[in-house]
Tab-separated table of C-alpha atoms in Angstrom:
chain	number	residue	atom	x	y	z
Z	157	MET	CA	-169.878	19.056	-35.243
Z	158	GLY	CA	-169.861	23.210	-35.341
Z	159	ARG	CA	-166.967	23.530	-32.603
Z	160	ARG	CA	-165.448	20.672	-33.581
Z	161	ARG	CA	-161.514	19.454	-33.773
Z	162	LYS	CA	-159.792	16.619	-31.898
Z	163	LYS	CA	-157.369	16.967	-30.159
Z	164	ALA	CA	-154.226	15.275	-31.812
Z	165	ILE	CA	-152.688	12.761	-29.294
Z	166	GLU	CA	-149.539	14.273	-27.007
Z	167	GLU	CA	-147.370	10.993	-28.201
Z	168	GLY	CA	-145.858	8.898	-31.235
Z	169	ASP	CA	-143.988	9.725	-33.995
Z	170	ALA	CA	-144.199	12.497	-36.192
Z	171	LYS	CA	-147.382	11.044	-38.731
Z	172	GLU	CA	-149.062	9.429	-35.797
Z	173	ARG	CA	-149.942	12.529	-34.264
Z	174	GLN	CA	-151.328	14.147	-37.375
Z	175	ASP	CA	-153.652	11.267	-38.443
Z	176	SER	CA	-154.644	11.255	-34.639
Z	177	GLY	CA	-157.031	13.693	-36.173
Z	178	GLY	CA	-155.593	17.597	-34.751
Z	179	PHE	CA	-152.600	19.877	-35.320
Z	180	LYS	CA	-149.349	18.329	-33.946
Z	181	MET	CA	-148.319	21.473	-32.548
Z	182	PRO	CA	-150.332	22.882	-29.459
Z	183	ALA	CA	-153.420	25.011	-28.756
Z	184	ASP	CA	-151.765	27.909	-28.362
Z	185	PHE	CA	-148.918	27.660	-31.275
Z	186	VAL	CA	-151.769	26.673	-33.800
Z	187	ASN	CA	-152.952	30.739	-32.754
Z	188	MET	CA	-150.224	32.100	-32.890
Z	189	VAL	CA	-148.602	30.971	-36.622
Z	190	GLU	CA	-153.093	31.941	-37.436
Z	191	ARG	CA	-152.987	35.140	-36.420
Z	192	THR	CA	-149.580	36.224	-38.209
Z	193	GLN	CA	-149.844	34.660	-41.377
Z	194	THR	CA	-153.973	35.949	-41.379
Z	195	SER	CA	-154.386	38.213	-39.146
Z	196	ASN	CA	-154.131	41.542	-42.598
Z	197	LEU	CA	-157.601	39.069	-43.578
Z	198	PRO	CA	-161.517	40.796	-42.778
Z	199	ASP	CA	-163.289	39.860	-39.777
Z	200	PRO	CA	-164.274	35.995	-39.819
Z	201	PHE	CA	-167.967	34.911	-40.876
Z	202	ASP	CA	-168.509	33.136	-36.951
Z	203	PRO	CA	-165.813	33.717	-35.411
Z	204	THR	CA	-166.522	31.355	-32.727
Z	205	PRO	CA	-163.909	29.329	-32.492
Z	206	VAL	CA	-163.041	25.346	-32.760
Z	207	GLU	CA	-161.958	23.436	-29.038
Z	208	GLN	CA	-158.980	24.331	-27.473
Z	209	GLY	CA	-159.150	27.923	-27.869
Z	210	ILE	CA	-157.584	27.481	-32.335
Z	211	GLY	CA	-159.376	30.616	-33.543
Z	212	VAL	CA	-160.989	30.594	-37.458
Z	213	TYR	CA	-160.675	32.895	-39.931
Z	214	TYR	CA	-162.554	32.740	-43.457
Z	215	THR	CA	-164.099	35.135	-43.812
Z	216	GLU	CA	-164.673	37.770	-47.482
Z	217	MET	CA	-163.440	39.910	-48.845
Z	218	ASN	CA	-164.131	41.810	-51.347
Z	219	TYR	CA	-161.518	44.496	-53.760
Z	220	GLY	CA	-162.252	45.799	-57.038
Z	221	GLY	CA	-165.655	44.264	-58.704
Z	222	LEU	CA	-164.431	40.710	-57.152
Z	223	SER	CA	-165.942	38.972	-54.201
Z	224	PHE	CA	-163.384	36.622	-52.396
Z	225	ALA	CA	-164.350	33.708	-50.068
Z	226	ILE	CA	-160.978	32.444	-48.795
Z	227	ILE	CA	-162.023	29.931	-46.565
Z	228	GLU	CA	-160.299	27.042	-43.874
Z	229	ASP	CA	-159.743	24.115	-46.553
Z	230	ARG	CA	-157.695	21.534	-43.644
Z	231	LYS	CA	-159.159	22.822	-40.487
Z	232	PHE	CA	-162.557	21.097	-40.526
Z	233	LYS	CA	-161.613	18.542	-42.859
Z	234	SER	CA	-161.389	14.622	-41.041
Z	235	SER	CA	-158.532	12.391	-40.698
Z	236	PRO	CA	-158.999	8.799	-42.485
Z	237	SER	CA	-157.796	7.000	-39.943
Z	238	ASN	CA	-159.795	7.784	-38.431
Z	239	VAL	CA	-163.473	7.512	-40.067
Z	240	LEU	CA	-161.780	4.968	-42.430
Z	241	PRO	CA	-161.691	1.215	-41.782
Z	242	LYS	CA	-158.539	-0.293	-39.548
Z	243	GLU	CA	-157.775	-2.584	-42.532
Z	244	SER	CA	-157.446	0.219	-45.012
Z	245	ASN	CA	-153.662	0.608	-43.076
Z	246	THR	CA	-154.559	4.785	-44.192
Z	247	ILE	CA	-151.411	6.674	-42.940
Z	248	ASN	CA	-150.772	10.057	-43.485
Z	249	GLY	CA	-153.758	10.072	-46.337
Z	250	TRP	CA	-153.008	6.715	-48.086
Z	251	ALA	CA	-154.455	3.968	-47.368
Z	252	GLU	CA	-151.648	1.720	-47.941
Z	253	ASN	CA	-153.370	-1.749	-47.861
Z	254	LYS	CA	-153.302	-2.483	-51.780
Z	255	ASP	CA	-156.881	-4.982	-51.009
Z	256	PHE	CA	-158.784	-1.918	-49.784
Z	257	ASP	CA	-160.502	0.085	-52.810
Z	258	VAL	CA	-159.736	2.848	-51.346
Z	259	LYS	CA	-161.630	4.910	-54.840
Z	260	ASN	CA	-164.933	2.738	-54.373
Z	261	GLU	CA	-164.134	2.284	-50.787
Z	262	SER	CA	-163.147	5.727	-48.423
Z	263	ASP	CA	-166.475	7.881	-49.499
Z	264	VAL	CA	-167.495	7.156	-46.326
Z	265	PRO	CA	-170.435	8.703	-44.041
Z	266	GLY	CA	-170.404	11.056	-41.715
Z	267	ALA	CA	-166.552	12.560	-43.749
Z	268	ILE	CA	-165.905	15.725	-43.650
Z	269	LEU	CA	-163.849	18.384	-46.003
Z	270	LEU	CA	-164.927	21.608	-45.164
Z	271	GLY	CA	-167.895	21.540	-42.109
Z	272	GLU	CA	-171.445	23.090	-42.020
Z	273	ARG	CA	-169.946	25.852	-40.843
Z	274	GLN	CA	-167.692	26.297	-43.890
Z	275	GLU	CA	-170.598	25.419	-45.906
Z	276	GLU	CA	-173.099	27.511	-44.426
Z	277	PHE	CA	-170.495	30.678	-45.391
Z	278	LEU	CA	-170.321	30.085	-49.563
Z	279	LYS	CA	-174.382	29.513	-48.921
Z	280	ASN	CA	-174.734	32.724	-47.399
Z	281	TRP	CA	-171.691	33.932	-49.742
Z	282	GLY	CA	-173.028	32.883	-52.484
Z	283	ALA	CA	-175.795	33.958	-53.015
Z	284	ASN	CA	-175.225	37.692	-51.142
Z	285	TRP	CA	-174.222	40.668	-54.663
Z	286	SER	CA	-173.407	43.832	-53.309
Z	287	ALA	CA	-173.610	46.338	-56.461
Z	288	GLU	CA	-169.929	46.785	-56.396
Z	289	THR	CA	-169.788	42.689	-56.650
Z	290	ASP	CA	-169.091	41.868	-60.251
Z	291	MET	CA	-167.199	37.959	-59.989
Z	292	LYS	CA	-166.735	36.086	-57.388
Z	293	VAL	CA	-163.287	33.604	-56.378
Z	294	LEU	CA	-163.305	31.706	-53.917
Z	295	LEU	CA	-159.286	31.662	-52.752
Z	296	SER	CA	-158.390	28.330	-50.312
Z	297	GLN	CA	-155.120	26.187	-49.781
Z	298	THR	CA	-155.904	23.090	-53.043
Z	299	ILE	CA	-158.400	22.547	-55.505
Z	300	PHE	CA	-161.317	20.065	-55.659
Z	301	ASN	CA	-159.906	16.697	-57.236
Z	302	ASN	CA	-156.662	15.012	-57.201
Z	303	VAL	CA	-155.024	15.958	-60.179
Z	304	ALA	CA	-151.632	13.288	-59.186
Z	305	THR	CA	-150.204	9.773	-60.439
Z	306	LEU	CA	-148.140	7.251	-59.566
Z	307	PRO	CA	-146.573	4.114	-61.083
Z	308	ARG	CA	-149.221	1.630	-61.356
Z	309	GLU	CA	-147.624	-0.299	-57.566
Z	310	ALA	CA	-147.257	2.703	-55.864
Z	311	ILE	CA	-148.815	2.457	-52.605
Z	312	SER	CA	-147.862	6.333	-51.577
Z	313	ASP	CA	-146.361	8.597	-52.023
Z	314	VAL	CA	-142.508	8.105	-50.388
Z	315	VAL	CA	-141.498	7.284	-53.753
Z	316	VAL	CA	-141.923	10.593	-55.423
Z	317	PRO	CA	-138.134	11.873	-54.187
Z	318	THR	CA	-137.432	8.181	-57.150
Z	319	LEU	CA	-139.083	9.245	-59.628
Z	320	ARG	CA	-136.642	10.032	-62.807
Z	321	ILE	CA	-137.368	13.395	-63.986
Z	322	LEU	CA	-138.812	13.218	-67.339
Z	323	GLU	CA	-137.510	15.063	-70.756
Z	324	LYS	CA	-140.210	17.397	-72.115
Z	325	GLY	CA	-142.431	15.364	-75.216
Z	326	ALA	CA	-141.091	11.444	-72.973
Z	327	TYR	CA	-144.195	9.911	-71.078
Z	328	PRO	CA	-143.985	7.140	-68.115
Z	329	PRO	CA	-145.343	3.421	-68.938
Z	330	ASP	CA	-147.693	2.825	-65.932
Z	331	ASP	CA	-148.793	5.526	-63.783
Z	332	VAL	CA	-152.336	6.404	-62.874
Z	333	PRO	CA	-154.473	8.405	-60.622
Z	334	VAL	CA	-153.639	8.140	-56.816
Z	335	SER	CA	-155.935	8.423	-54.251
Z	336	ASP	CA	-154.576	10.754	-51.659
Z	337	MET	CA	-156.897	11.731	-49.118
Z	338	ASP	CA	-154.541	14.727	-48.611
Z	339	SER	CA	-156.442	16.277	-51.186
Z	340	ASN	CA	-159.349	18.179	-51.396
Z	341	GLY	CA	-161.108	15.030	-53.763
Z	342	TRP	CA	-161.775	13.304	-50.502
Z	343	PRO	CA	-163.646	12.454	-49.033
Z	344	ARG	CA	-165.175	12.416	-52.068
Z	345	THR	CA	-170.371	13.749	-51.055
Z	346	PRO	CA	-168.409	16.571	-49.745
Z	347	ARG	CA	-166.998	17.257	-52.251
Z	348	ASP	CA	-168.974	17.733	-54.837
Z	349	LYS	CA	-171.241	19.458	-52.494
Z	350	ALA	CA	-168.590	21.605	-51.872
Z	351	VAL	CA	-168.123	22.625	-56.006
Z	352	ASP	CA	-172.535	22.357	-56.144
Z	353	LEU	CA	-172.415	25.493	-53.387
Z	354	LEU	CA	-168.880	27.109	-56.160
Z	355	ARG	CA	-171.212	26.969	-59.387
Z	356	LYS	CA	-173.975	28.439	-57.624
Z	357	CYS	CA	-172.610	31.806	-57.363
Z	358	TYR	CA	-170.578	30.890	-60.578
Z	359	ALA	CA	-167.051	31.127	-58.611
Z	360	PHE	CA	-163.816	30.536	-59.858
Z	361	HIS	CA	-161.738	28.873	-57.555
Z	362	LEU	CA	-158.100	29.264	-57.003
Z	363	ALA	CA	-155.762	27.152	-55.429
Z	364	GLY	CA	-152.282	25.960	-55.006
Z	365	ASP	CA	-150.804	23.532	-52.673
Z	366	GLN	CA	-150.507	20.201	-54.997
Z	367	HIS	CA	-146.727	21.163	-55.624
Z	368	LEU	CA	-148.339	20.834	-59.338
Z	369	GLY	CA	-149.306	23.513	-61.599
Z	370	SER	CA	-152.649	22.642	-62.813
Z	371	THR	CA	-155.757	24.286	-64.518
Z	372	ILE	CA	-158.979	21.770	-64.853
Z	373	HIS	CA	-163.443	21.792	-65.002
Z	374	TYR	CA	-165.379	20.375	-61.670
Z	375	GLY	CA	-167.382	17.928	-62.766
Z	376	ILE	CA	-169.807	16.131	-60.673
Z	377	ASP	CA	-172.521	14.245	-63.064
Z	378	ASP	CA	-171.301	15.047	-66.687
Z	379	TRP	CA	-168.091	16.850	-66.999
Z	380	ARG	CA	-167.728	19.979	-66.903
Z	381	ASP	CA	-171.382	21.005	-65.250
Z	382	GLY	CA	-168.982	22.685	-62.021
Z	383	GLY	CA	-166.612	25.446	-62.559
Z	384	ILE	CA	-163.055	26.622	-63.659
Z	385	ALA	CA	-160.326	25.917	-60.769
Z	386	ALA	CA	-156.470	27.383	-61.869
Z	387	CYS	CA	-154.083	25.572	-58.852
Z	388	VAL	CA	-150.803	27.788	-59.376
Z	389	PRO	CA	-147.228	25.976	-58.230
Z	390	SER	CA	-145.329	27.094	-55.184
Z	391	VAL	CA	-142.213	29.266	-55.745
Z	392	SER	CA	-139.567	26.521	-54.423
Z	393	ASN	CA	-141.293	22.974	-54.983
Z	394	ILE	CA	-139.265	20.332	-52.917
Z	395	TRP	CA	-142.345	18.024	-54.093
Z	396	PRO	CA	-142.293	16.900	-57.918
Z	397	ARG	CA	-145.590	15.517	-58.102
Z	398	ARG	CA	-146.940	14.718	-61.805
Z	399	TRP	CA	-149.870	13.778	-64.192
Z	400	TYR	CA	-149.202	11.212	-66.640
Z	401	PRO	CA	-152.364	8.780	-67.028
Z	402	GLU	CA	-151.926	6.230	-68.788
Z	403	SER	CA	-155.269	6.044	-70.149
Z	404	GLY	CA	-155.597	9.930	-72.352
Z	405	GLY	CA	-157.631	11.794	-71.496
Z	406	LYS	CA	-161.113	12.060	-73.323
Z	407	ASN	CA	-162.681	14.447	-75.676
Z	408	ARG	CA	-159.663	16.528	-75.155
Z	409	GLU	CA	-158.304	18.808	-77.870
Z	410	GLU	CA	-156.896	17.888	-81.498
Z	411	GLY	CA	-153.064	17.792	-80.683
Z	412	ALA	CA	-153.747	18.523	-77.003
Z	413	PRO	CA	-151.406	16.348	-75.345
Z	414	LYS	CA	-151.984	12.660	-73.585
Z	415	TYR	CA	-152.721	13.455	-70.083
Z	416	THR	CA	-155.367	15.762	-70.680
Z	417	GLY	CA	-158.539	16.283	-71.586
Z	418	ASP	CA	-161.387	14.069	-69.564
Z	419	PHE	CA	-160.583	11.962	-66.553
Z	420	VAL	CA	-161.801	10.383	-63.696
Z	421	ASP	CA	-159.784	11.197	-60.185
Z	422	GLY	CA	-158.318	8.416	-57.708
Z	423	PHE	CA	-162.118	9.271	-55.456
Z	424	ASN	CA	-164.026	9.116	-59.038
Z	425	ASN	CA	-164.389	12.893	-59.231
Z	426	LEU	CA	-164.773	13.756	-62.704
Z	427	LEU	CA	-162.610	16.540	-64.037
Z	428	THR	CA	-161.670	18.029	-67.265
Z	429	VAL	CA	-157.648	18.877	-67.213
Z	430	TYR	CA	-156.437	21.606	-69.662
Z	431	ALA	CA	-153.366	21.472	-69.120
Z	432	VAL	CA	-150.456	21.248	-66.479
Z	433	SER	CA	-146.741	22.134	-65.573
Z	434	ASN	CA	-145.694	18.124	-65.076
Z	435	PRO	CA	-141.325	18.228	-63.697
Z	436	LEU	CA	-139.142	18.249	-67.142
Z	437	PHE	CA	-135.754	18.689	-67.385
Z	438	THR	CA	-134.867	21.834	-67.886
Z	439	GLY	CA	-131.022	21.639	-68.079
Z	440	LYS	CA	-130.996	24.818	-65.607
Z	441	LYS	CA	-128.618	25.324	-62.875
Z	442	PRO	CA	-129.783	24.045	-59.898
Z	443	SER	CA	-131.857	21.346	-61.399
Z	444	ILE	CA	-133.227	21.217	-57.717
Z	445	LEU	CA	-134.614	23.730	-58.073
Z	446	HIS	CA	-135.397	24.394	-62.104
Z	447	ASP	CA	-137.084	21.165	-63.164
Z	448	ARG	CA	-139.540	20.525	-60.582
Z	449	ALA	CA	-142.192	22.681	-62.221
Z	450	ALA	CA	-141.656	25.492	-59.404
Z	451	GLY	CA	-142.973	29.334	-60.793
Z	452	TYR	CA	-146.509	30.709	-59.477
Z	453	GLY	CA	-149.591	32.051	-61.773
Z	454	ILE	CA	-151.533	35.087	-62.403
Z	455	VAL	CA	-155.111	35.529	-63.089
Z	456	THR	CA	-156.304	38.544	-64.443
Z	457	PHE	CA	-160.060	39.221	-64.292
Z	458	ASN	CA	-161.281	41.416	-67.244
Z	459	LYS	CA	-165.018	42.435	-65.289
Z	460	LYS	CA	-166.486	43.907	-69.237
Z	461	SER	CA	-165.878	40.745	-71.002
Z	462	ARG	CA	-166.266	38.681	-67.786
Z	463	ASP	CA	-163.184	36.502	-69.296
Z	464	ILE	CA	-160.981	35.520	-66.580
Z	465	THR	CA	-157.345	34.428	-68.185
Z	466	ILE	CA	-154.897	32.224	-66.097
Z	467	ALA	CA	-151.485	32.280	-66.557
Z	468	LEU	CA	-148.460	29.586	-65.086
Z	469	TRP	CA	-145.247	30.551	-64.856
Z	470	PRO	CA	-141.956	28.888	-64.034
Z	471	ARG	CA	-139.602	30.522	-61.457
Z	472	ASP	CA	-137.880	32.245	-63.554
Z	473	GLY	CA	-140.358	33.633	-66.091
Z	474	ASP	CA	-140.887	37.056	-66.478
Z	475	PRO	CA	-144.443	37.816	-67.694
Z	476	THR	CA	-144.021	41.970	-68.450
Z	477	SER	CA	-141.156	39.971	-71.271
Z	478	PRO	CA	-142.669	38.772	-74.776
Z	479	GLN	CA	-139.568	36.751	-74.937
Z	480	SER	CA	-140.871	35.449	-72.303
Z	481	LYS	CA	-142.690	32.165	-71.681
Z	482	PRO	CA	-145.611	30.542	-69.770
Z	483	TYR	CA	-145.229	26.842	-69.323
Z	484	ASP	CA	-146.899	25.430	-72.111
Z	485	GLY	CA	-150.409	25.008	-71.923
Z	486	TRP	CA	-150.957	27.991	-70.950
Z	487	PRO	CA	-152.194	31.012	-71.090
Z	488	LEU	CA	-156.205	29.598	-70.799
Z	489	THR	CA	-158.776	32.112	-70.712
Z	490	PHE	CA	-162.680	31.303	-69.841
Z	491	ASN	CA	-166.098	32.650	-69.728
Z	492	GLN	CA	-167.054	33.606	-65.939
Z	493	MET	CA	-170.667	31.679	-67.118
Z	494	ASP	CA	-168.256	28.836	-68.130
Z	495	ASN	CA	-168.523	28.519	-63.892
Z	496	TYR	CA	-171.537	26.371	-64.694
Z	497	ALA	CA	-171.220	24.861	-67.468
Z	498	ARG	CA	-174.325	22.210	-66.798
Z	499	GLU	CA	-177.130	21.457	-70.015
Z	500	ALA	CA	-180.251	24.108	-69.992
Z	501	TYR	CA	-182.939	22.406	-70.375
Z	502	GLY	CA	-184.867	23.434	-72.606
Z	503	TYR	CA	-186.567	26.562	-73.344
Z	504	MET	CA	-186.547	30.207	-70.810
Z	505	PRO	CA	-187.131	33.241	-71.432
Z	506	ASP	CA	-185.075	36.194	-72.382
Z	507	ILE	CA	-185.138	39.155	-69.523
Z	508	ARG	CA	-184.846	42.550	-71.287
Z	509	VAL	CA	-184.001	45.275	-67.997
Z	510	ARG	CA	-183.303	48.656	-68.445
Z	511	GLY	CA	-182.724	51.154	-66.300
Z	512	LEU	CA	-180.225	49.808	-63.936
Z	513	ALA	CA	-176.883	51.927	-63.121
Z	514	LYS	CA	-175.093	48.228	-64.210
Z	515	PRO	CA	-175.818	44.689	-65.066
Z	516	PRO	CA	-178.992	42.867	-63.102
Z	517	VAL	CA	-178.024	40.231	-60.470
Z	518	VAL	CA	-180.436	37.414	-60.949
Z	519	LYS	CA	-181.290	35.116	-59.177
Z	520	VAL	CA	-183.861	31.411	-59.703
Z	521	LEU	CA	-185.363	30.096	-56.875
Z	522	ASP	CA	-186.623	26.584	-57.869
Z	523	GLU	CA	-190.873	25.258	-56.908
Z	524	LYS	CA	-189.544	24.286	-53.475
Z	525	GLY	CA	-188.317	27.850	-52.302
Z	526	ASN	CA	-184.206	26.746	-53.848
Z	527	THR	CA	-181.781	28.517	-55.278
Z	528	VAL	CA	-181.040	27.388	-58.278
Z	529	TYR	CA	-178.080	30.310	-58.464
Z	530	THR	CA	-176.977	33.899	-57.623
Z	531	VAL	CA	-174.980	35.650	-60.324
Z	532	ARG	CA	-174.325	39.143	-61.706
Z	533	ALA	CA	-175.827	39.228	-65.813
Z	534	ILE	CA	-173.576	40.430	-68.522
Z	535	GLY	CA	-175.481	42.308	-69.954
Z	536	ASN	CA	-179.373	43.691	-69.371
Z	537	GLU	CA	-180.470	40.722	-71.794
Z	538	VAL	CA	-180.702	37.885	-69.718
Z	539	ALA	CA	-179.942	35.114	-70.830
Z	540	VAL	CA	-181.696	32.423	-68.342
Z	541	LYS	CA	-181.296	28.669	-68.543
Z	542	VAL	CA	-182.162	25.901	-65.721
Z	543	PHE	CA	-182.343	22.456	-65.375
Z	544	ASP	CA	-185.519	20.788	-64.406
Z	545	GLN	CA	-189.090	20.962	-65.305
Z	546	GLY	CA	-190.691	23.214	-62.983
Z	547	ASP	CA	-191.978	26.174	-61.366
Z	548	TYR	CA	-189.608	29.390	-61.090
Z	549	LYS	CA	-189.105	32.466	-59.754
Z	550	ILE	CA	-186.985	34.727	-61.516
Z	551	ILE	CA	-185.785	38.063	-59.247
Z	552	VAL	CA	-184.214	40.153	-61.208
Z	553	GLY	CA	-182.302	43.780	-59.774
Z	554	GLU	CA	-179.964	46.055	-57.408
Z	555	PRO	CA	-181.077	43.673	-53.797
Z	556	GLU	CA	-178.629	46.315	-51.816
Z	557	ILE	CA	-180.630	48.968	-53.344
Z	558	GLY	CA	-183.531	47.050	-52.975
Z	559	GLN	CA	-184.514	47.443	-56.740
Z	560	VAL	CA	-185.262	44.448	-57.572
Z	561	LYS	CA	-188.292	42.382	-59.747
Z	562	VAL	CA	-189.813	38.941	-59.013
Z	563	LEU	CA	-191.333	36.629	-61.852
Z	564	GLU	CA	-193.149	34.442	-61.043
Z	565	GLY	CA	-194.667	30.822	-62.505
Z	566	ILE	CA	-191.777	31.082	-65.519
Z	567	TYR	CA	-191.626	27.885	-65.931
Z	568	PRO	CA	-189.178	25.955	-68.962
Z	569	SER	CA	-190.135	25.414	-72.117
Z	570	ASN	CA	-189.586	22.606	-75.899
Z	571	GLN	CA	-189.097	26.014	-77.832
Z	572	PRO	CA	-188.276	29.290	-77.094
Z	573	GLN	CA	-189.908	31.979	-75.323
Z	574	GLU	CA	-191.042	35.773	-76.153
Z	575	PRO	CA	-188.605	37.640	-73.859
Z	576	ILE	CA	-189.655	39.485	-71.005
Z	577	GLU	CA	-189.096	43.811	-70.004
Z	578	ILE	CA	-188.681	44.713	-67.315
Z	579	ASN	CA	-188.029	48.410	-66.670
Z	580	PHE	CA	-186.681	50.214	-63.318
């Protein structure tokens, strides 16, 4: 599976070749495009090419106290046409047979999202924190949910260009979450694994490609037990996707739009929607440019407080002007610790650390030696949390320079515990 990349068939139309599982263009062309777009990046984590000699570029980049993982969402991903039952009639990522229960039956064994190589990379990246790293960020093509709706009778997104752009405040009567396998909401099992790898290092996810700007909170077993993700709009959007679920979101804030709150997407993935830049009639000319929610995103990281502020802007928005405003719903501010917002089990002792130049890196391991999470604490008093009963090991310090202390035999309690003092 490490080198696997099925070759596309050479016959048939573009959709048939794409659905066969490989690239539509020859390997030399693919390599030329990838070198053009990615040769500025650091060397790949593992440069072993996939089949046909096609290169890879997934890697880590460190800049200004942020550690970025850069991955290839689609290179290793299965073609749904290859792995779903033929009766699903899956074409270009859409199961066009309405009798096939794509929401509940598309998570088939063996379907790949990131692939073993990239999962191993994310595991390694998440566990290793340099002395300069304060926060971690995943950069990828798109997010791990399907944030899109269409009228109930639609069997694919070919109807998107025909949908009327709405006035502000209007709401379509029968839109439902779709099951578009081009999104990274599919396949569900490896999607959940990817979200889990991110939350184990409290990583924020920044992406694009869905043509619809959004800020969401991932869920695996419960809403908001994963991390925060921002999908920025495209600067010239020709495909106006939208998010107008007919059943409004649960647990949304008072006065918030109906399309915000807790939802289940078209693949049974949990998500909480905080804001979406739906296409709206603006009255600006040309309408083809301004009414399709084109724009860009700016994310600001405060390394001291660990706050993350997200603002998605219209194409003509000017963030330097007090008169210019981002899209409705933004800016939004979260904290690094919101990227693993799962409810803690019991009380663990706080750890007070003295003698380090900056707040410590904290790694928590369960009794089987599995990493629960690794993160740089915000301050020198560390509030450790775990999510189940058990015997935990906690490694605290600055591992890159060998200054660490290991605490073993730490158990959660149903009562607050005395803090542990560590001096370096």
